[in-house]
């Protein structure tokens, strides 16, 4: 059996302040130790990366970004290139979050380009995929997941998934308090792995597939116990230090 290290990643979204981020990061530094069973990453807003890269220096907490440009450089006002994120010590980049797909009209092919830009610059993409409520209700979940995954496989090739993380985030569960049941999540995680295995069995076995969508301290351990769930992408609960730390400590050893 492949030994996949559990990853718990915080998506702070557009929240916080300089002082609030500093205090939250300090609390995480105090609460994460060599005994913490999960690898822990924090993805703040771009503007706090500088401060957090200083705070996380010499700790085991990894830094990530919530978005990246698919372009390298140039006249693209307001965009942030992957090479700039590397300058701040980012190791992870969330790509294709449903909020970006929904509010900023990111298409599957745009997400695939961001995935590649992240990797070309030596960072690990956390590729978010997931279905809308109406897609689940019309039994199209697998079709949607396959389409979102195939767009990236087609552009980046299956080999690129050797250095990637996937986050299955059913859109109906994000920020709604409605978590997928462990069984619902496990079914989709298994489907994701099987889809990748059609191309490369070893990559499918080795990749970490996180669950995201209203994960809280009291439901994390049941989710993380499932065979194909390798951690979580945490939004709301990552803004409260105790809640996030409890989730980090809820993972199987
Ligand atoms: C997310 O933003 O990726 C997320 C899963 O949010 P929440 O935990 O608040 O549902």
Tab-separated table of C-alpha atoms and ligand atoms in Angstrom:
chain	number	residue	atom	x	y	z
A	1	UNK	CA	0.000	0.000	0.000
A	2	UNK	CA	1.268	3.469	-0.833
A	3	UNK	CA	2.143	5.635	2.135
A	4	UNK	CA	0.628	9.024	1.428
A	5	UNK	CA	1.404	11.720	3.991
A	6	UNK	CA	-1.770	13.494	5.049
A	7	UNK	CA	-1.903	17.165	4.112
A	8	UNK	CA	-4.094	19.743	5.811
A	9	UNK	CA	-4.121	23.049	3.918
A	10	UNK	CA	-5.731	26.272	5.106
A	11	UNK	CA	-7.452	28.514	2.575
A	12	UNK	CA	-7.813	31.841	4.352
A	13	UNK	CA	-9.528	33.348	1.283
A	14	UNK	CA	-9.999	37.144	1.377
A	15	UNK	CA	-9.959	37.396	5.159
A	16	UNK	CA	-7.764	38.938	7.797
A	17	UNK	CA	-5.541	41.910	8.394
A	18	UNK	CA	-1.809	42.294	8.964
A	19	UNK	CA	-2.259	41.938	12.700
A	20	UNK	CA	-4.928	39.244	12.524
A	21	UNK	CA	-2.795	37.131	10.180
A	22	UNK	CA	0.244	37.564	12.406
A	23	UNK	CA	-1.654	36.430	15.494
A	24	UNK	CA	-3.266	33.466	13.715
A	25	UNK	CA	0.082	32.363	12.275
A	26	UNK	CA	1.713	32.599	15.732
A	27	UNK	CA	-0.982	30.373	17.201
A	28	UNK	CA	-0.380	27.797	14.451
A	29	UNK	CA	3.360	27.890	15.018
A	30	UNK	CA	2.749	27.224	18.721
A	31	UNK	CA	0.328	24.388	17.973
A	32	UNK	CA	2.179	22.491	15.229
A	33	UNK	CA	5.090	20.313	16.289
A	34	UNK	CA	7.038	17.298	15.134
A	35	UNK	CA	4.262	15.186	16.692
A	36	UNK	CA	1.591	16.716	14.462
A	37	UNK	CA	0.643	13.817	12.201
A	38	UNK	CA	-0.217	15.940	9.160
A	39	UNK	CA	1.825	18.113	6.871
A	40	UNK	CA	0.357	21.600	7.295
A	41	UNK	CA	0.159	24.392	4.711
A	42	UNK	CA	-1.357	27.861	4.899
A	43	UNK	CA	-2.596	29.796	1.856
A	44	UNK	CA	-3.198	33.438	2.798
A	45	UNK	CA	-4.024	36.369	0.579
A	46	UNK	CA	-1.068	37.438	-1.615
A	47	UNK	CA	-0.529	40.560	0.466
A	48	UNK	CA	0.285	38.576	3.617
A	49	UNK	CA	2.766	36.194	1.983
A	50	UNK	CA	5.750	38.342	2.870
A	51	UNK	CA	4.880	38.510	6.560
A	52	UNK	CA	3.987	34.821	6.782
A	53	UNK	CA	7.102	33.670	4.961
A	54	UNK	CA	9.105	35.382	7.719
A	55	UNK	CA	6.959	33.889	10.476
A	56	UNK	CA	7.049	30.334	9.078
A	57	UNK	CA	10.809	30.387	8.480
A	58	UNK	CA	12.375	27.514	10.479
A	59	UNK	CA	8.985	25.940	11.167
A	60	UNK	CA	7.406	22.939	9.451
A	61	UNK	CA	4.425	24.983	8.209
A	62	UNK	CA	4.433	25.382	4.438
A	63	UNK	CA	3.256	28.445	2.587
A	64	UNK	CA	0.886	28.450	-0.376
A	65	UNK	CA	-1.006	30.905	-2.549
A	66	UNK	CA	-4.686	30.935	-3.478
A	67	UNK	CA	-4.220	31.777	-7.148
A	68	UNK	CA	-1.575	32.449	-9.776
A	69	UNK	CA	-1.386	33.891	-13.266
A	70	UNK	CA	-1.055	31.443	-16.131
A	71	UNK	CA	1.378	33.918	-17.737
A	72	UNK	CA	5.054	34.456	-16.950
A	73	UNK	CA	5.366	38.235	-16.921
A	74	UNK	CA	4.400	41.397	-18.736
A	75	UNK	CA	1.616	43.916	-19.097
A	76	UNK	CA	-1.078	42.107	-17.101
A	77	UNK	CA	-2.187	44.594	-14.475
A	78	UNK	CA	-3.182	43.026	-11.195
A	79	UNK	CA	-1.807	39.559	-11.944
A	80	UNK	CA	0.790	37.656	-9.906
A	81	UNK	CA	3.256	35.349	-11.668
A	82	UNK	CA	4.307	31.972	-10.318
A	83	UNK	CA	7.956	33.115	-10.147
A	84	UNK	CA	6.855	35.898	-7.758
A	85	UNK	CA	5.260	33.351	-5.454
A	86	UNK	CA	8.503	31.394	-5.421
A	87	UNK	CA	10.257	34.583	-4.237
A	88	UNK	CA	8.118	34.421	-1.093
A	89	UNK	CA	8.801	30.765	-0.429
A	90	UNK	CA	5.459	29.397	-1.631
A	91	UNK	CA	5.456	25.648	-2.093
A	92	UNK	CA	1.788	25.181	-2.957
A	93	UNK	CA	-0.703	27.028	-5.155
A	94	UNK	CA	-4.452	26.419	-5.124
A	95	UNK	CA	-5.665	26.332	-8.735
A	96	UNK	CA	-9.216	26.059	-9.986
A	97	UNK	CA	-10.984	26.817	-6.720
A	98	UNK	CA	-14.726	26.833	-7.408
A	99	UNK	CA	-14.924	30.479	-6.321
A	100	UNK	CA	-12.457	31.366	-9.090
A	101	UNK	CA	-14.288	29.205	-11.612
A	102	UNK	CA	-17.598	30.781	-10.608
A	103	UNK	CA	-16.818	34.466	-9.949
A	104	UNK	CA	-13.842	34.938	-12.313
A	105	UNK	CA	-15.005	32.599	-15.069
A	106	UNK	CA	-11.913	30.401	-15.005
A	107	UNK	CA	-12.400	27.647	-17.530
A	108	UNK	CA	-10.998	24.111	-17.374
A	109	UNK	CA	-8.299	25.068	-19.855
A	110	UNK	CA	-7.334	28.217	-17.929
A	111	UNK	CA	-7.052	26.102	-14.778
A	112	UNK	CA	-4.860	23.643	-16.672
A	113	UNK	CA	-2.541	26.486	-17.688
A	114	UNK	CA	-2.285	27.706	-14.095
A	115	UNK	CA	-1.521	24.134	-13.017
A	116	UNK	CA	1.380	24.018	-15.481
A	117	UNK	CA	2.671	27.504	-14.581
A	118	UNK	CA	2.797	26.423	-10.946
A	119	UNK	CA	4.736	23.282	-11.714
A	120	UNK	CA	7.132	24.838	-14.191
A	121	UNK	CA	8.162	27.145	-11.361
A	122	UNK	CA	8.816	24.244	-9.001
A	123	UNK	CA	5.717	24.530	-6.809
A	124	UNK	CA	2.968	21.983	-6.233
A	125	UNK	CA	-0.516	22.762	-7.529
A	126	UNK	CA	-3.516	21.906	-5.372
A	127	UNK	CA	-6.033	21.307	-8.156
A	128	UNK	CA	-9.617	21.876	-6.990
A	129	UNK	CA	-12.397	19.979	-8.702
A	130	UNK	CA	-15.999	19.408	-7.729
A	131	UNK	CA	-19.591	19.425	-8.852
A	132	UNK	CA	-22.448	21.883	-8.302
A	133	UNK	CA	-25.530	20.802	-6.383
A	134	UNK	CA	-27.608	20.510	-9.540
A	135	UNK	CA	-24.904	18.375	-11.134
A	136	UNK	CA	-24.959	16.012	-8.143
A	137	UNK	CA	-28.738	15.911	-8.214
A	138	UNK	CA	-28.737	15.032	-11.903
A	139	UNK	CA	-26.189	12.256	-11.314
A	140	UNK	CA	-23.494	14.073	-13.303
A	141	UNK	CA	-20.859	14.193	-10.557
A	142	UNK	CA	-18.520	11.692	-12.220
A	143	UNK	CA	-18.921	13.319	-15.616
A	144	UNK	CA	-17.982	16.732	-14.179
A	145	UNK	CA	-15.022	15.381	-12.231
A	146	UNK	CA	-13.777	13.486	-15.288
A	147	UNK	CA	-14.045	16.597	-17.476
A	148	UNK	CA	-12.199	18.822	-14.970
A	149	UNK	CA	-9.478	16.212	-14.490
A	150	UNK	CA	-9.073	15.323	-18.157
A	151	UNK	CA	-8.573	18.991	-19.096
A	152	UNK	CA	-5.450	19.062	-16.935
A	153	UNK	CA	-4.221	15.621	-17.984
A	154	UNK	CA	-4.573	16.615	-21.648
A	155	UNK	CA	-2.593	19.832	-21.200
A	156	UNK	CA	-0.016	18.864	-18.586
A	157	UNK	CA	0.155	15.051	-19.182
A	158	UNK	CA	-0.368	12.416	-16.530
A	159	UNK	CA	3.279	12.620	-15.490
A	160	UNK	CA	2.633	16.102	-14.095
A	161	UNK	CA	0.422	14.518	-11.430
A	162	UNK	CA	3.547	13.067	-9.884
A	163	UNK	CA	3.973	16.465	-8.204
A	164	UNK	CA	0.422	17.595	-7.579
A	165	UNK	CA	-2.353	17.425	-5.030
A	166	UNK	CA	-6.034	17.165	-5.904
A	167	UNK	CA	-8.761	18.662	-3.718
A	168	UNK	CA	-12.234	17.271	-4.234
A	169	UNK	CA	-14.526	20.076	-3.189
A	170	UNK	CA	-18.229	19.574	-3.886
A	171	UNK	CA	-19.369	23.147	-4.494
A	172	UNK	CA	-22.562	22.606	-2.496
A	173	UNK	CA	-20.464	21.854	0.590
A	174	UNK	CA	-18.145	24.870	0.490
A	175	UNK	CA	-18.914	27.365	3.215
A	176	UNK	CA	-22.445	25.999	3.577
A	177	UNK	CA	-22.049	23.837	6.657
A	178	UNK	CA	-23.229	20.857	4.524
A	179	UNK	CA	-20.403	18.355	4.506
A	180	UNK	CA	-20.387	15.394	2.143
A	181	UNK	CA	-20.722	12.209	4.139
A	182	UNK	CA	-17.464	10.271	4.429
A	183	UNK	CA	-18.991	7.658	2.066
A	184	UNK	CA	-20.040	10.247	-0.546
A	185	UNK	CA	-16.564	11.793	-0.460
A	186	UNK	CA	-14.833	8.394	-0.553
A	187	UNK	CA	-16.825	7.375	-3.653
A	188	UNK	CA	-15.630	10.433	-5.563
A	189	UNK	CA	-12.055	10.151	-4.292
A	190	UNK	CA	-11.965	6.558	-5.475
A	191	UNK	CA	-13.348	7.629	-8.843
A	192	UNK	CA	-10.594	10.281	-9.142
A	193	UNK	CA	-7.930	7.690	-8.417
A	194	UNK	CA	-9.410	5.250	-10.930
A	195	UNK	CA	-9.555	7.962	-13.568
A	196	UNK	CA	-5.850	8.698	-13.071
A	197	UNK	CA	-5.047	4.973	-12.991
A	198	UNK	CA	-6.335	4.639	-16.552
A	199	UNK	CA	-3.149	6.512	-17.474
A	200	UNK	CA	-0.696	5.554	-14.724
A	201	UNK	CA	-1.365	3.276	-11.786
A	202	UNK	CA	1.630	4.384	-9.700
A	203	UNK	CA	0.736	8.058	-10.014
A	204	UNK	CA	-2.879	7.301	-9.103
A	205	UNK	CA	-1.766	5.406	-5.991
A	206	UNK	CA	0.734	8.031	-4.901
A	207	UNK	CA	-1.204	11.261	-5.346
A	208	UNK	CA	-2.813	12.920	-2.352
A	209	UNK	CA	-6.514	13.633	-2.779
A	210	UNK	CA	-7.848	16.079	-0.185
A	211	UNK	CA	-11.470	16.674	0.696
A	212	UNK	CA	-12.779	20.223	1.089
A	213	UNK	CA	-16.218	21.465	2.041
A	214	UNK	CA	-17.237	22.464	5.568
A	215	UNK	CA	-14.607	20.313	7.268
A	216	UNK	CA	-14.724	20.993	11.001
A	217	UNK	CA	-12.960	19.555	14.016
A	218	UNK	CA	-15.927	17.299	14.725
A	219	UNK	CA	-16.221	15.700	11.269
A	220	UNK	CA	-12.551	15.670	10.207
A	221	UNK	CA	-11.526	12.344	11.705
A	222	UNK	CA	-14.369	10.367	10.033
A	223	UNK	CA	-13.472	11.899	6.677
A	224	UNK	CA	-9.725	11.374	7.096
A	225	UNK	CA	-10.269	7.723	8.031
A	226	UNK	CA	-11.562	6.899	4.549
A	227	UNK	CA	-9.149	4.939	2.373
A	228	UNK	CA	-8.795	7.497	-0.417
A	229	UNK	CA	-9.014	10.736	1.583
A	230	UNK	CA	-5.550	12.073	2.299
A	231	UNK	CA	-6.353	15.242	4.210
A	232	UNK	CA	-8.352	18.400	3.748
A	233	UNK	CA	-8.547	21.851	2.248
A	234	UNK	CA	-10.058	23.955	4.999
A	235	UNK	CA	-11.769	27.315	4.544
A	236	UNK	CA	-13.896	28.728	7.379
A	237	UNK	CA	-12.495	26.510	10.126
A	238	UNK	CA	-8.931	27.543	9.262
A	239	UNK	CA	-9.628	31.083	10.485
A	240	UNK	CA	-9.914	29.934	14.099
A	241	UNK	CA	-6.603	28.609	15.395
A	242	UNK	CA	-8.032	26.018	17.774
A	243	UNK	CA	-10.442	24.625	15.187
A	244	UNK	CA	-7.742	24.343	12.540
A	245	UNK	CA	-5.242	22.786	14.955
A	246	UNK	CA	-7.851	20.243	16.049
A	247	UNK	CA	-8.352	19.292	12.378
A	248	UNK	CA	-4.571	18.950	11.894
A	249	UNK	CA	-4.473	16.585	14.845
A	250	UNK	CA	-7.503	14.576	13.713
A	251	UNK	CA	-5.628	12.750	10.966
A	252	UNK	CA	-4.653	9.101	10.988
A	253	UNK	CA	-0.991	8.512	11.825
B	1	LIG	C1	-12.649	26.085	0.659
B	1	LIG	O1	-12.719	27.296	0.578
B	1	LIG	O2	-11.893	25.485	-0.098
B	1	LIG	C2	-13.466	25.408	1.641
B	1	LIG	C3	-13.475	24.111	1.654
B	1	LIG	O3	-14.204	26.208	2.499
B	1	LIG	P1	-15.053	25.713	3.777
B	1	LIG	O4	-14.130	24.813	4.596
B	1	LIG	O5	-15.398	26.961	4.507
B	1	LIG	O6	-16.221	24.973	3.272
